[in-house]
Amino acid sequence: MFETVEMALPDPILGLTEAFNADTNPGKVNLGVGVYKDANGKTPVLDCVKEAERRLIDSEQTKGYMPITGSPAFANDVQSMMFGVGHAAIESGRAATAHTPGGTGALRVVGDYLSRMCPDATLWMSNPTWANHGGIFQSAGVPTKPYSYFDVATNALDWDALRADLNKIPAGDVVLLHGCCHNPTGMDPTAQQWGTIADILAKRGLIPLLDFAYQGFAEGLEQDATGLRTVLGKVDEMFVCSSFSKNFGLYRERTGAATIVAKSADAAKAAMSHMKSCIRTNYSNPPAHGGEIVATILADDALTRQWHGELASMRDRINGMRQLFVDTLKAKGVSGDYSFITRQNGMFSFSGLTPEQVDTLRERHSIYIVRSGRINVAGMTEGNMDALCEAIAGVL
Ligand code: LMR
């Protein structure tokens, strides 16, 4: 069975980490995978998470299975973070949430739901989008198509083309939008543009699917929910896929959620009953630990305040690195205006480096960047900035 099998292509993002781990150069730098690193280049466990884990170890009574949709306390926290505490969609029961293994698990669950319940729907993805989006929905059997999003010439949203494309999508199709910190470009619509996007979705009867993986990494927890809440205010039905990998630093705990917003509480319940069946035939029920950490933190005012502080320091460090990156490129003699990098949100910078330049950086300097030119700014430190910018100046 296996003798004739050839190697699959490595994953464009996690495959880079495998290559990075195998690299023996002590000066290697991983700017590939979207993982936060502190000023020492380490991915820390947040102090609030450590404290929540201590409490959980002391209080845990069972390792029995979780419900298929995870714990109701976690689901309630997810909805309050996304929509705002006490939002009408929560109070009316129109929203139903399942705890999933990470944001990737949430996207796959929604993909399975679409393939089972809406087999004629196409999923429209921004061009470009996260390198795993296409694979997730294709694996679930959901056809995908691109819509215009980014203009490489101006390093900005291609607003006219984006609107024109959305205005051509047939009713009943699903539009995948990044709630904030667009991955890979870091370019988000303005609040006003979100309003226009929401109007088009509502007018054309399109179903939004918000991928919400970076809440708190652009401007703040509330500000980053502007787009999602604007869309929610204009449409009757939507999906949201959340991830807590980044904002709680829970990467390996696989902590995410899939949320359905329906027109009525009964419709939400019925739709979630089918989503539960998709989950049961996939991973049965979610891993408990990450969701319990989130629920423990959010149930305690002091831990919540501590989390807000730790989240703000991650955000501030990344923004500081953006500015230092732009300044150091200039100091190393790179011509051209790179100030657009400071206008990008979240972990990533869409640098404009070509795949060939990215390959050279890896071969000559052990600097690992996704071949699209996406750089994880959160992997930059004051210690690696000089060497990094010198190498980039060299390939440019
Ligand atoms: C990324 O885009 O690098 C992150 O979302 C991690 C991943 O799973 O790809």
PDB file of N, CA and C and ligand atoms in Angstrom, residues 11 13-14 32-35 104 130-132 183 214 246 254 348 370 374, ligand 1:
ATOM      1  N   ASP A  11       3.697  21.699   3.952  1.00  0.00           N
ATOM      2  CA  ASP A  11       2.747  22.795   4.174  1.00  0.00           C
ATOM      3  C   ASP A  11       3.495  24.131   4.046  1.00  0.00           C
ATOM      4  N   ILE A  13       3.275  26.882   5.463  1.00  0.00           N
ATOM      5  CA  ILE A  13       3.578  27.613   6.709  1.00  0.00           C
ATOM      6  C   ILE A  13       4.217  26.671   7.738  1.00  0.00           C
ATOM      7  N   LEU A  14       3.519  25.592   8.108  1.00  0.00           N
ATOM      8  CA  LEU A  14       4.074  24.701   9.145  1.00  0.00           C
ATOM      9  C   LEU A  14       5.266  23.903   8.611  1.00  0.00           C
ATOM     10  N   GLY A  32       8.144  32.842   9.758  1.00  0.00           N
ATOM     11  CA  GLY A  32       7.116  32.168   8.962  1.00  0.00           C
ATOM     12  C   GLY A  32       5.802  32.068   9.710  1.00  0.00           C
ATOM     13  N   VAL A  33       5.688  31.047  10.556  1.00  0.00           N
ATOM     14  CA  VAL A  33       4.407  30.766  11.201  1.00  0.00           C
ATOM     15  C   VAL A  33       3.971  31.926  12.111  1.00  0.00           C
ATOM     16  N   GLY A  34       2.668  32.187  12.149  1.00  0.00           N
ATOM     17  CA  GLY A  34       2.116  33.284  12.945  1.00  0.00           C
ATOM     18  C   GLY A  34       2.036  32.929  14.414  1.00  0.00           C
ATOM     19  N   VAL A  35       3.175  33.024  15.081  1.00  0.00           N
ATOM     20  CA  VAL A  35       3.239  32.749  16.514  1.00  0.00           C
ATOM     21  C   VAL A  35       3.938  33.940  17.152  1.00  0.00           C
ATOM     22  N   THR A 104      -8.718  26.525  13.085  1.00  0.00           N
ATOM     23  CA  THR A 104      -8.701  25.629  11.918  1.00  0.00           C
ATOM     24  C   THR A 104      -9.826  24.604  12.038  1.00  0.00           C
ATOM     25  N   TRP A 130      -5.273  33.360   3.834  1.00  0.00           N
ATOM     26  CA  TRP A 130      -4.432  32.443   4.606  1.00  0.00           C
ATOM     27  C   TRP A 130      -4.182  31.182   3.777  1.00  0.00           C
ATOM     28  N   ALA A 131      -2.940  30.729   3.769  1.00  0.00           N
ATOM     29  CA  ALA A 131      -2.548  29.628   2.876  1.00  0.00           C
ATOM     30  C   ALA A 131      -3.323  28.339   3.137  1.00  0.00           C
ATOM     31  N   ASN A 132      -3.954  28.205   4.292  1.00  0.00           N
ATOM     32  CA  ASN A 132      -4.672  26.966   4.621  1.00  0.00           C
ATOM     33  C   ASN A 132      -6.171  27.034   4.303  1.00  0.00           C
ATOM     34  N   ASN A 183      -4.953  38.137   7.151  1.00  0.00           N
ATOM     35  CA  ASN A 183      -3.806  37.237   7.004  1.00  0.00           C
ATOM     36  C   ASN A 183      -3.767  36.751   5.555  1.00  0.00           C
ATOM     37  N   TYR A 214      -7.582  37.013  15.380  1.00  0.00           N
ATOM     38  CA  TYR A 214      -6.587  37.944  15.943  1.00  0.00           C
ATOM     39  C   TYR A 214      -7.222  39.047  16.762  1.00  0.00           C
ATOM     40  N   LYS A 246      -3.827  33.067  19.441  1.00  0.00           N
ATOM     41  CA  LYS A 246      -2.989  34.253  19.498  1.00  0.00           C
ATOM     42  C   LYS A 246      -3.289  35.089  20.729  1.00  0.00           C
ATOM     43  N   ARG A 254      -5.192  24.170  21.126  1.00  0.00           N
ATOM     44  CA  ARG A 254      -6.227  24.076  20.083  1.00  0.00           C
ATOM     45  C   ARG A 254      -7.583  24.564  20.613  1.00  0.00           C
ATOM     46  N   PHE A 348       1.249  40.204  10.850  1.00  0.00           N
ATOM     47  CA  PHE A 348       1.926  40.006   9.569  1.00  0.00           C
ATOM     48  C   PHE A 348       2.183  41.285   8.804  1.00  0.00           C
ATOM     49  N   VAL A 370       7.351  33.094   4.650  1.00  0.00           N
ATOM     50  CA  VAL A 370       6.424  32.402   3.749  1.00  0.00           C
ATOM     51  C   VAL A 370       6.657  32.913   2.318  1.00  0.00           C
ATOM     52  N   ARG A 374       4.965  37.045   3.015  1.00  0.00           N
ATOM     53  CA  ARG A 374       4.395  37.387   4.323  1.00  0.00           C
ATOM     54  C   ARG A 374       5.442  37.192   5.414  1.00  0.00           C
TER      55      ARG A 374
HETATM   56  C1  LMR B   1      -0.357  31.408  10.397  1.00  0.00           C
HETATM   57  O1  LMR B   1      -1.019  31.906   9.485  1.00  0.00           O
HETATM   58  O2  LMR B   1       0.883  31.337  10.365  1.00  0.00           O
HETATM   59  C2  LMR B   1      -1.062  30.892  11.620  1.00  0.00           C
HETATM   60  O3  LMR B   1      -2.434  31.043  11.477  1.00  0.00           O
HETATM   61  C3  LMR B   1      -0.659  29.508  11.991  1.00  0.00           C
HETATM   62  C4  LMR B   1      -1.097  28.472  11.011  1.00  0.00           C
HETATM   63  O4  LMR B   1      -1.704  27.482  11.448  1.00  0.00           O
HETATM   64  O5  LMR B   1      -0.854  28.593   9.804  1.00  0.00           O
END
